[in-house]
Coordinates of C-alpha atoms in Angstrom, one line a residue:
Chain A
M1 CA -10.9 5.3 -166.8
S2 CA -14.3 5.8 -168.4
D3 CA -16.4 2.8 -168.9
A4 CA -17.5 2.7 -172.5
P5 CA -21.1 1.8 -173.1
D6 CA -22.1 -1.6 -174.7
P7 CA -22.6 -1.3 -178.4
Y8 CA -24.8 -4.4 -178.5
Q9 CA -28.1 -2.6 -177.6
A10 CA -31.4 -4.5 -177.9
L11 CA -32.4 -2.8 -181.1
I12 CA -29.0 -3.5 -182.7
L13 CA -29.1 -7.2 -181.7
E14 CA -32.6 -7.5 -183.0
H15 CA -31.8 -6.0 -186.4
G16 CA -28.5 -7.9 -186.5
K17 CA -30.2 -11.2 -186.1
R18 CA -33.3 -10.4 -188.3
P19 CA -32.1 -7.8 -190.8
R20 CA -34.7 -5.9 -192.9
N21 CA -34.3 -5.5 -196.7
A22 CA -31.5 -8.1 -196.7
E23 CA -31.9 -9.0 -200.3
L24 CA -31.2 -7.1 -203.5
P25 CA -34.3 -5.3 -204.9
A26 CA -36.0 -6.5 -208.1
A27 CA -34.8 -3.5 -210.0
H28 CA -32.2 -0.8 -209.2
S29 CA -31.0 2.4 -210.6
H30 CA -27.9 2.7 -208.4
A31 CA -25.5 0.0 -207.1
G32 CA -22.4 0.1 -204.9
E33 CA -20.1 -2.2 -202.8
A34 CA -17.8 -1.7 -199.9
D35 CA -15.1 -3.8 -198.2
N36 CA -13.6 -3.7 -194.8
P37 CA -9.9 -4.6 -195.2
L38 CA -9.6 -5.3 -191.5
C39 CA -11.8 -8.3 -191.5
G40 CA -12.8 -9.0 -195.2
D41 CA -16.4 -8.0 -194.6
R42 CA -18.3 -6.9 -197.7
I43 CA -21.6 -5.3 -198.5
Q44 CA -23.3 -5.1 -201.9
L45 CA -26.0 -2.5 -202.0
Q46 CA -28.6 -1.6 -204.6
L47 CA -31.4 1.1 -204.6
Q48 CA -34.1 2.2 -206.9
L49 CA -34.6 6.0 -207.3
D50 CA -38.0 6.9 -208.8
G51 CA -38.2 10.6 -209.3
E52 CA -36.8 12.2 -206.2
R53 CA -37.4 9.4 -203.8
I54 CA -35.9 6.0 -203.1
T55 CA -38.6 3.4 -203.5
A56 CA -36.5 0.3 -202.9
I57 CA -33.2 -0.5 -201.3
G58 CA -31.6 -3.8 -200.4
Y59 CA -28.2 -5.4 -199.8
R60 CA -26.3 -8.6 -199.5
A61 CA -24.0 -8.4 -196.5
D62 CA -21.2 -10.7 -195.4
G63 CA -20.3 -9.2 -192.2
C64 CA -20.5 -8.9 -188.4
L65 CA -23.7 -8.2 -186.5
L66 CA -22.9 -4.5 -186.2
S67 CA -22.5 -4.0 -190.0
I68 CA -25.6 -6.0 -190.7
A69 CA -27.7 -4.1 -188.1
A70 CA -26.4 -0.8 -189.5
A71 CA -27.3 -1.9 -193.1
S72 CA -30.8 -2.9 -191.8
L73 CA -31.5 0.3 -189.9
M74 CA -30.0 2.4 -192.7
S75 CA -32.2 0.7 -195.3
E76 CA -35.3 1.5 -193.2
A77 CA -34.2 5.2 -192.9
A78 CA -33.4 5.4 -196.6
T79 CA -36.7 4.1 -197.9
G80 CA -38.7 7.0 -199.1
A81 CA -35.9 9.5 -198.6
S82 CA -34.5 11.9 -201.2
L83 CA -30.8 11.9 -202.2
P84 CA -30.1 15.1 -200.3
E85 CA -31.8 13.5 -197.3
L86 CA -29.6 10.4 -197.7
E87 CA -26.5 12.6 -197.9
Q88 CA -27.5 14.2 -194.6
L89 CA -28.2 10.8 -193.0
D90 CA -24.7 9.6 -194.1
K91 CA -23.0 12.8 -192.6
R92 CA -25.0 12.6 -189.4
F93 CA -24.3 8.9 -188.9
R94 CA -20.6 9.3 -189.4
A95 CA -20.6 12.3 -187.0
L96 CA -22.5 10.1 -184.5
V97 CA -20.0 7.2 -184.4
E98 CA -17.1 9.7 -184.2
G99 CA -18.8 11.3 -181.1
H100 CA -19.9 14.5 -182.7
G101 CA -23.6 14.6 -181.9
H102 CA -26.7 12.7 -182.9
D103 CA -29.2 14.9 -184.6
S104 CA -32.2 13.5 -186.4
L105 CA -31.0 9.9 -186.8
G106 CA -34.0 8.0 -185.6
D107 CA -33.2 4.4 -184.6
L108 CA -29.7 4.7 -186.0
V109 CA -28.8 6.6 -182.8
A110 CA -28.4 3.2 -181.2
F111 CA -24.9 3.2 -182.7
A112 CA -23.8 6.1 -180.4
P113 CA -21.7 3.8 -178.2
L114 CA -19.3 3.3 -181.1
A115 CA -18.0 6.8 -180.4
D116 CA -16.1 5.1 -177.6
N117 CA -15.1 2.1 -179.7
P118 CA -13.0 3.3 -182.6
M119 CA -12.1 -0.2 -183.7
R120 CA -15.7 -1.1 -184.6
R121 CA -16.7 2.2 -186.3
G122 CA -15.7 0.8 -189.7
C123 CA -18.2 -2.0 -189.2
A124 CA -21.2 0.3 -188.7
T125 CA -20.1 2.7 -191.5
L126 CA -19.5 -0.1 -194.0
P127 CA -23.1 0.0 -195.4
F128 CA -22.8 3.8 -195.6
D129 CA -19.6 3.3 -197.6
A130 CA -21.6 1.1 -200.0
L131 CA -24.3 3.7 -200.1
R132 CA -21.7 6.4 -201.0
A133 CA -20.3 4.2 -203.7
A134 CA -23.8 3.7 -205.1
L135 CA -24.5 7.4 -205.2
T136 CA -21.1 8.5 -206.6
P137 CA -20.9 8.6 -210.4
T138 CA -18.3 6.2 -211.6
A139 CA -16.1 8.9 -213.1
E140 CA -15.7 10.5 -209.6
R141 CA -14.6 7.4 -207.8
Chain B
M1 CA 1.9 -26.9 -159.3
L2 CA 2.6 -26.9 -163.0
R3 CA 3.0 -30.1 -164.7
M4 CA 4.2 -31.1 -168.1
S5 CA 1.5 -32.6 -170.2
R6 CA 3.3 -33.7 -173.2
S7 CA 6.8 -34.6 -174.4
G8 CA 9.7 -32.3 -173.4
A9 CA 9.9 -33.3 -169.8
D10 CA 13.7 -33.1 -170.0
E11 CA 13.4 -29.4 -170.5
T12 CA 11.8 -28.9 -167.0
A13 CA 14.1 -31.3 -165.1
G14 CA 15.5 -29.6 -162.1
T15 CA 13.7 -26.2 -162.6
E16 CA 11.3 -24.4 -160.4
P17 CA 7.9 -23.6 -161.9
L18 CA 7.3 -20.0 -162.8
D19 CA 6.0 -17.9 -159.9
V20 CA 3.3 -16.3 -161.9
V21 CA 1.5 -14.7 -159.0
R22 CA 4.7 -12.8 -158.2
L23 CA 5.8 -12.0 -161.7
R24 CA 2.3 -10.6 -162.5
H25 CA 3.2 -7.7 -160.2
D26 CA 6.0 -6.8 -162.6
F27 CA 3.5 -5.8 -165.3
P28 CA 1.6 -2.6 -164.3
A29 CA -0.8 -2.9 -167.2
L30 CA -2.3 -6.0 -165.5
E31 CA -3.4 -3.9 -162.6
Q32 CA -6.2 -2.2 -164.6
R33 CA -9.9 -3.0 -165.0
V34 CA -11.5 -3.0 -168.3
H35 CA -15.3 -2.4 -168.5
G36 CA -15.4 -3.1 -164.8
H37 CA -13.5 -6.4 -165.0
P38 CA -9.9 -7.2 -164.2
L39 CA -7.9 -7.2 -167.5
V40 CA -7.4 -10.6 -168.9
Y41 CA -4.8 -10.0 -171.6
L42 CA -4.8 -12.8 -174.2
D43 CA -3.6 -10.9 -177.2
N44 CA 0.1 -11.6 -176.7
A45 CA 0.7 -12.7 -180.3
A46 CA -0.3 -9.2 -181.4
T47 CA 1.8 -7.5 -178.7
T48 CA 3.0 -8.2 -175.2
L49 CA 2.7 -6.1 -172.0
K50 CA 5.9 -4.6 -170.7
P51 CA 7.5 -5.3 -167.3
R52 CA 8.3 -2.4 -164.9
S53 CA 12.0 -3.0 -165.5
V54 CA 11.6 -2.2 -169.2
I55 CA 9.3 0.8 -168.6
D56 CA 11.7 2.2 -166.0
A57 CA 14.8 1.6 -168.2
V58 CA 13.2 3.5 -171.1
A59 CA 12.1 6.3 -168.8
A60 CA 15.6 6.5 -167.2
A61 CA 17.3 6.5 -170.6
Y62 CA 15.2 9.4 -171.8
A63 CA 15.7 11.2 -168.4
S64 CA 19.4 11.0 -168.3
D65 CA 21.2 9.1 -171.1
S66 CA 19.5 10.7 -174.1
G67 CA 22.5 11.1 -176.3
N68 CA 23.0 9.9 -179.8
A69 CA 25.0 6.7 -180.4
H70 CA 28.2 6.5 -182.4
R71 CA 28.3 10.3 -182.9
S72 CA 29.7 12.7 -180.3
V73 CA 32.4 12.2 -177.8
H74 CA 30.7 13.4 -174.7
A75 CA 29.4 11.3 -171.8
L76 CA 25.8 11.1 -172.9
S77 CA 26.7 9.9 -176.4
G78 CA 29.0 7.4 -174.8
R79 CA 26.2 6.0 -172.7
A80 CA 23.9 5.8 -175.7
T81 CA 26.6 4.0 -177.7
Q82 CA 27.1 1.6 -174.9
Q83 CA 23.3 0.9 -174.6
L84 CA 23.0 0.3 -178.3
E85 CA 25.9 -2.1 -178.5
T86 CA 24.9 -3.9 -175.2
A87 CA 21.5 -4.4 -176.8
R88 CA 23.1 -5.9 -179.9
A89 CA 25.1 -8.3 -177.7
R90 CA 21.9 -9.2 -175.8
V91 CA 20.1 -9.9 -179.0
A92 CA 23.0 -12.1 -180.1
S93 CA 22.7 -14.0 -176.8
L94 CA 19.0 -14.4 -177.3
L95 CA 19.5 -16.0 -180.7
N96 CA 22.8 -17.7 -179.9
A97 CA 24.4 -15.8 -182.7
G98 CA 28.0 -16.3 -183.4
E99 CA 28.8 -12.6 -182.8
P100 CA 27.0 -9.4 -182.0
D101 CA 27.9 -7.9 -185.4
E102 CA 25.7 -10.4 -187.1
V103 CA 22.8 -8.5 -185.6
V104 CA 21.2 -5.6 -187.4
L105 CA 18.9 -3.7 -185.1
T106 CA 15.6 -3.0 -187.0
G107 CA 12.2 -1.6 -186.3
G108 CA 10.8 -5.1 -186.0
T109 CA 10.2 -8.3 -187.9
T110 CA 8.5 -6.6 -190.9
D111 CA 11.4 -4.2 -191.2
A112 CA 13.9 -7.0 -190.9
L113 CA 12.3 -9.2 -193.6
N114 CA 12.0 -6.2 -195.9
L115 CA 15.7 -5.6 -195.5
V116 CA 16.4 -9.1 -196.7
A117 CA 14.0 -8.7 -199.6
S118 CA 15.2 -5.3 -200.7
S119 CA 18.9 -6.0 -200.2
W120 CA 19.8 -9.7 -200.5
A121 CA 16.9 -10.8 -202.7
R122 CA 16.9 -7.7 -205.0
T123 CA 20.6 -8.3 -205.6
N124 CA 20.6 -12.1 -206.0
L125 CA 17.4 -13.1 -207.6
R126 CA 17.3 -13.6 -211.4
P127 CA 14.4 -14.2 -213.8
G128 CA 13.3 -17.8 -213.3
D129 CA 14.7 -18.1 -209.8
E130 CA 12.2 -19.2 -207.1
V131 CA 11.3 -18.1 -203.6
L132 CA 9.5 -20.6 -201.6
I133 CA 7.2 -19.6 -198.8
T134 CA 4.4 -21.4 -196.9
E135 CA 0.7 -21.1 -197.0
L136 CA 0.5 -20.0 -193.4
E137 CA 2.8 -17.0 -193.6
H138 CA 2.0 -13.6 -192.1
H139 CA 1.7 -10.9 -194.7
A140 CA 5.1 -9.6 -193.5
N141 CA 6.7 -12.8 -194.8
L142 CA 4.7 -12.8 -198.0
V143 CA 4.3 -9.3 -199.5
P144 CA 8.0 -8.4 -199.5
W145 CA 8.8 -11.6 -201.5
Q146 CA 5.9 -11.1 -203.8
W147 CA 7.2 -7.6 -204.6
T148 CA 10.8 -8.8 -205.0
C149 CA 9.7 -11.5 -207.3
E150 CA 7.8 -9.0 -209.4
Q151 CA 10.8 -6.8 -209.5
T152 CA 13.3 -9.5 -210.4
G153 CA 11.3 -11.9 -212.6
A154 CA 11.6 -14.6 -209.9
R155 CA 8.7 -16.8 -209.1
L156 CA 6.9 -17.2 -205.8
R157 CA 6.1 -20.8 -204.8
V158 CA 4.0 -21.9 -201.9
V159 CA 4.2 -24.9 -199.6
P160 CA 0.7 -26.0 -198.7
V161 CA -0.6 -26.3 -195.1
S162 CA -1.5 -30.0 -194.6
D163 CA -4.9 -31.2 -193.4
D164 CA -3.5 -31.5 -189.9
G165 CA -2.8 -27.8 -189.8
T166 CA 1.0 -28.0 -190.0
V167 CA 3.7 -27.7 -192.6
H168 CA 5.7 -30.8 -193.4
A169 CA 9.3 -30.8 -194.6
D170 CA 8.5 -33.3 -197.3
D171 CA 5.9 -30.9 -198.8
A172 CA 8.5 -28.1 -198.7
E173 CA 11.1 -30.2 -200.4
A174 CA 8.7 -31.3 -203.0
R175 CA 8.7 -27.7 -204.2
M176 CA 12.4 -27.2 -204.0
G177 CA 14.4 -27.4 -207.2
P178 CA 17.6 -26.1 -208.9
R179 CA 16.1 -22.6 -209.2
T180 CA 15.1 -22.3 -205.5
R181 CA 17.2 -19.5 -204.1
L182 CA 15.4 -18.7 -200.9
V183 CA 12.9 -20.4 -198.5
A184 CA 11.1 -18.0 -196.2
L185 CA 9.0 -19.4 -193.4
A186 CA 7.6 -18.8 -190.0
H187 CA 9.2 -20.4 -187.0
V188 CA 5.7 -20.5 -185.3
S189 CA 2.4 -19.8 -187.0
N190 CA 0.7 -16.6 -185.7
V191 CA -2.7 -18.3 -186.3
L192 CA -2.4 -22.0 -185.8
G193 CA 0.4 -21.9 -183.3
C194 CA 2.2 -24.8 -184.9
A195 CA 6.0 -24.8 -185.0
L196 CA 7.5 -25.4 -188.4
P197 CA 10.3 -27.9 -188.9
V198 CA 12.8 -25.1 -189.5
A199 CA 15.9 -27.1 -188.9
E200 CA 14.8 -29.9 -191.2
I201 CA 13.6 -27.6 -194.0
T202 CA 16.8 -25.6 -193.7
R203 CA 18.9 -28.7 -194.1
R204 CA 17.0 -29.7 -197.2
A205 CA 17.0 -26.2 -198.6
H206 CA 20.7 -26.0 -198.3
E207 CA 21.0 -29.3 -200.2
H208 CA 19.2 -27.5 -203.0
G209 CA 21.5 -24.5 -202.7
A210 CA 18.8 -22.3 -201.3
L211 CA 19.1 -19.9 -198.3
V212 CA 16.5 -19.8 -195.5
A213 CA 14.9 -16.8 -193.9
V214 CA 12.9 -17.3 -190.7
D215 CA 10.1 -15.1 -189.3
G216 CA 10.7 -15.6 -185.6
A217 CA 8.0 -13.1 -184.5
Q218 CA 5.9 -15.7 -182.7
A219 CA 8.8 -17.8 -181.4
V220 CA 11.3 -15.6 -179.5
A221 CA 9.1 -14.9 -176.5
H222 CA 8.1 -18.5 -176.1
R223 CA 11.1 -20.8 -176.7
P224 CA 14.9 -20.6 -176.8
V225 CA 16.1 -19.8 -180.3
D226 CA 19.5 -21.0 -181.5
V227 CA 20.2 -19.8 -185.0
Q228 CA 23.3 -21.9 -185.2
A229 CA 21.4 -25.1 -184.3
L230 CA 18.6 -24.2 -186.8
G231 CA 21.2 -23.7 -189.4
C232 CA 19.2 -20.9 -191.0
D233 CA 20.6 -17.9 -192.8
F234 CA 18.4 -15.0 -191.7
Y235 CA 16.3 -14.7 -188.6
A236 CA 13.9 -11.8 -187.9
F237 CA 11.9 -10.9 -184.8
S238 CA 10.1 -8.0 -183.1
G239 CA 10.9 -6.6 -179.6
H240 CA 7.3 -5.7 -178.8
K241 CA 6.3 -9.3 -178.9
L242 CA 9.0 -10.0 -176.4
H243 CA 7.9 -7.5 -173.7
G244 CA 10.1 -4.8 -175.2
P245 CA 9.2 -1.5 -176.8
T246 CA 7.4 -1.1 -180.1
G247 CA 9.6 -0.1 -183.0
T248 CA 12.4 -2.5 -182.0
G249 CA 13.6 -5.8 -183.3
A250 CA 16.4 -7.4 -185.2
L251 CA 17.6 -9.2 -188.2
W252 CA 20.3 -11.8 -187.6
A253 CA 22.2 -13.0 -190.7
R254 CA 25.4 -14.9 -191.2
R255 CA 28.4 -12.5 -191.4
E256 CA 29.4 -13.4 -194.9
L257 CA 25.8 -12.7 -196.1
L258 CA 25.7 -9.3 -194.4
E259 CA 29.1 -8.4 -195.9
A260 CA 27.9 -9.2 -199.4
M261 CA 24.6 -7.3 -199.0
P262 CA 24.2 -3.7 -200.3
P263 CA 22.7 -1.1 -198.0
T264 CA 19.1 -0.2 -198.7
Q265 CA 19.1 3.3 -197.0
G266 CA 21.7 5.9 -197.3
G267 CA 22.5 8.4 -194.6
G268 CA 24.6 9.1 -191.5
G269 CA 26.2 6.3 -189.6
M270 CA 26.3 3.8 -192.5
V271 CA 29.3 5.1 -194.4
A272 CA 33.0 4.7 -194.3
S273 CA 33.8 7.8 -196.3
V274 CA 31.7 10.2 -198.4
S275 CA 32.7 12.6 -201.2
F276 CA 30.7 14.0 -204.1
E277 CA 32.4 11.4 -206.3
R278 CA 31.9 8.3 -204.2
T279 CA 30.7 6.9 -200.9
T280 CA 32.0 3.8 -199.3
F281 CA 30.0 1.9 -196.8
A282 CA 30.7 0.9 -193.2
P283 CA 30.9 -2.8 -192.5
P284 CA 27.8 -4.6 -191.2
P285 CA 25.8 -4.1 -189.1
Q286 CA 26.2 -0.3 -189.2
R287 CA 25.8 -0.4 -193.0
F288 CA 22.2 -1.3 -192.5
E289 CA 21.5 1.2 -189.8
A290 CA 21.4 4.6 -191.5
G291 CA 20.3 7.5 -189.5
T292 CA 19.9 7.8 -185.7
P293 CA 19.0 4.4 -184.4
H294 CA 16.3 3.8 -181.8
V295 CA 18.8 3.8 -179.0
V296 CA 16.3 3.9 -176.1
G297 CA 14.2 1.3 -177.8
A298 CA 17.2 -1.0 -178.1
H299 CA 18.0 -0.4 -174.5
G300 CA 14.4 -1.3 -173.5
L301 CA 14.6 -4.4 -175.7
A302 CA 17.8 -5.5 -174.0
C303 CA 16.1 -5.2 -170.6
A304 CA 13.1 -7.2 -171.9
I305 CA 15.4 -10.0 -173.1
E306 CA 17.2 -9.9 -169.8
Y307 CA 13.8 -10.2 -168.0
V308 CA 12.7 -13.3 -170.0
Q309 CA 16.1 -15.0 -169.9
A310 CA 16.2 -14.6 -166.1
L311 CA 12.9 -16.5 -165.8
G312 CA 14.4 -19.5 -167.6
W313 CA 13.1 -21.0 -170.8
S314 CA 12.3 -24.4 -169.3
A315 CA 10.0 -23.0 -166.7
L316 CA 8.4 -20.6 -169.2
R317 CA 7.8 -23.4 -171.7
A318 CA 6.3 -25.6 -169.1
H319 CA 4.0 -22.9 -167.9
E320 CA 2.8 -22.0 -171.4
R321 CA 2.3 -25.7 -172.3
D322 CA 0.2 -26.1 -169.2
L323 CA -1.9 -23.1 -170.2
M324 CA -2.4 -24.6 -173.7
V325 CA -3.6 -27.9 -172.4
H326 CA -6.0 -26.1 -170.1
A327 CA -7.1 -23.9 -172.9
E328 CA -7.8 -26.8 -175.3
A329 CA -10.0 -28.4 -172.6
A330 CA -11.7 -25.1 -171.6
L331 CA -12.5 -24.1 -175.2
A332 CA -13.8 -27.6 -176.0
S333 CA -16.4 -27.1 -173.3
V334 CA -17.8 -24.0 -175.0
D335 CA -20.8 -25.0 -177.2
G336 CA -20.5 -24.2 -180.9
L337 CA -16.8 -23.5 -180.7
Q338 CA -14.4 -25.0 -183.1
V339 CA -10.6 -24.8 -182.5
L340 CA -8.4 -24.5 -185.6
G341 CA -5.4 -26.7 -186.2
S342 CA -4.5 -29.9 -184.3
P343 CA -4.2 -30.6 -180.6
G344 CA -0.6 -31.0 -179.5
T345 CA 0.8 -28.7 -182.1
R346 CA -0.2 -25.3 -180.6
N347 CA 2.5 -23.1 -179.1
S348 CA 1.0 -20.3 -177.0
V349 CA -1.5 -19.5 -179.8
V350 CA -5.0 -21.0 -180.2
S351 CA -7.5 -19.8 -182.8
F352 CA -11.1 -20.6 -183.1
V353 CA -14.5 -19.9 -184.7
M354 CA -17.8 -20.1 -182.9
D355 CA -21.0 -21.1 -184.7
S356 CA -21.5 -18.6 -187.5
I357 CA -20.9 -15.7 -185.1
H358 CA -18.6 -13.1 -186.7
P359 CA -15.2 -13.0 -184.9
H360 CA -15.4 -9.2 -184.4
D361 CA -18.7 -9.6 -182.5
I362 CA -17.0 -12.2 -180.3
G363 CA -14.0 -9.9 -179.8
T364 CA -16.1 -6.9 -178.7
L365 CA -18.4 -9.0 -176.4
V366 CA -15.5 -10.7 -174.6
D367 CA -13.9 -7.3 -174.3
R368 CA -17.0 -6.3 -172.3
H369 CA -15.8 -8.9 -169.8
G370 CA -12.3 -7.5 -169.7
V371 CA -10.9 -10.2 -172.0
A372 CA -8.6 -9.0 -174.7
I373 CA -8.2 -11.3 -177.7
R374 CA -7.5 -10.8 -181.4
T375 CA -10.1 -11.2 -184.1
G376 CA -9.8 -10.8 -187.8
H377 CA -7.7 -12.4 -190.5
H378 CA -4.5 -12.0 -188.5
C379 CA -2.6 -10.7 -191.5
A380 CA -2.7 -14.2 -193.0
Q381 CA -5.4 -14.0 -195.6
P382 CA -4.2 -16.9 -197.7
L383 CA -4.3 -19.1 -194.6
M384 CA -7.9 -18.0 -193.9
K385 CA -8.7 -19.1 -197.4
R386 CA -7.1 -22.4 -196.9
L387 CA -9.1 -22.9 -193.7
G388 CA -12.3 -21.9 -195.5
I389 CA -13.0 -18.9 -193.2
G390 CA -12.8 -15.2 -193.6
A391 CA -11.6 -14.5 -190.1
C392 CA -11.3 -16.1 -186.7
A393 CA -10.7 -15.3 -183.1
R394 CA -7.4 -15.9 -181.4
A395 CA -6.2 -16.2 -177.8
S396 CA -2.5 -16.1 -177.3
F397 CA -0.5 -16.6 -174.0
A398 CA 2.5 -15.1 -172.3
L399 CA 4.4 -15.8 -169.2
Y400 CA 2.0 -13.8 -167.0
N401 CA -1.2 -15.6 -168.0
T402 CA -3.0 -18.0 -165.7
R403 CA -5.5 -20.8 -165.9
Q404 CA -7.9 -18.3 -164.4
D405 CA -7.4 -16.1 -167.5
V406 CA -8.3 -19.1 -169.7
D407 CA -11.4 -19.8 -167.6
A408 CA -12.4 -16.1 -167.9
L409 CA -12.1 -16.4 -171.7
A410 CA -14.3 -19.5 -171.8
E411 CA -16.9 -17.9 -169.6
A412 CA -16.9 -14.7 -171.6
L413 CA -17.3 -16.7 -174.8
R414 CA -20.3 -18.5 -173.3
H415 CA -21.9 -15.1 -172.5
A416 CA -21.1 -13.8 -176.0
R417 CA -22.7 -16.9 -177.6
E418 CA -25.8 -16.5 -175.5
R419 CA -26.3 -12.9 -176.5
L420 CA -25.7 -13.4 -180.2
S421 CA -27.5 -16.7 -180.8

């Protein structure tokens, strides 16, 4: 039986304990929320799009360390990104935690061990669900 | 040497303690290592491990007896029929039912409770009638009643959990009235581990003209159940929480109730006669078992019941009580840990929170030490709200657990706290 790697890597522990951007921005153009029905965790996310770039992103998270660390690392990666870049980030991150490669993810690659822990994938993708909700026009939801 | 730590010494009089070292060899799943550690399986309230006798019986049934029950006249069908009906009788003996035909074989507790809701309750509830449940119910003993109330115009009422983390018969009776038609309650809480005063609540419910349905999911593997002594009207349980196969379980109901209940699924095996003009139904329990039953599962369930019964309830109870006393002390020694509910009320289930650490983080980190526990809301969200938490961690015991398992949990929790604090 393969021994799955530990998902609690130093970088994740550090971001989970001291999350960056863990407050809602002063102004926002997009907002979204996501819930994890398995545990009741919830993330509220807001971002400010100025022109083509995200100039501010923040969130309120009531969740486990993995979800908070994911929100923190995602917020760092999202700052300064364009919407198409964010969509790519979202796709790549979901592919990573499902075990389908880890291209151009920067620090978020720390979540690779979740490929072997399907029960916790939803924790790490929760902030990305909130991001998708924020970027999806209301009529399409 | 196992010793009784609380009342109930009479139950152990003259019995040998469980030979846990020996019986652990009966469970092949316990032989594995998880993340480099021997498996410490403390998630028995979610599902239990299976003894070799059950695994072998299921494999043998598929290998050679794989006929359909109550259908053909050949030898294989005969064996399948015999296995199915032997299982029914074995369930009847487990619950001390009056007769095997009071046992409907179901897919589990959820299936059984939904059968009561969609058959008895849909037929008998009128606008303004009341269904009484408790605040600690598993969603399986809540959602079906909520739906049925919406469909019939009946009203769902809730008995609160008291501050000591139990449910009191007086609090239940205070919510009973002339419109109370059904009281649905757990035998043992899947979160707090407390046993509800089912016999007393049943007596009072009957005085108010209400029937009583019991969710026995967390009871049947841990205590002798006597539906006649409880006096209840419906009793549901799952086979997989009793060391049997998943997808098995039963609903017991008094014969006159089953006879008056309409079927909820139509198909083969549940009819007396069928024409395009009219179908008449088979008597219970077949009326409620449309389609090919889970014959092999039922056979495995019968073997599981046989396994547990052979150990003896007194020895099993004494062993699990000893584990709980040990667990309460071991968990109290973990800094920042708060156990939910009250000491002395827990039956094989102990739930806790630790500082502000999220239960899922605790669950994954103790898993790294090979310790399997459950974390989350345990399908009891209203109870989580009552306790003022979103989720918690839960350790739950079975006959093969040891004090060493409990110590391994406490040690893994200390490690988890160290890493996350």
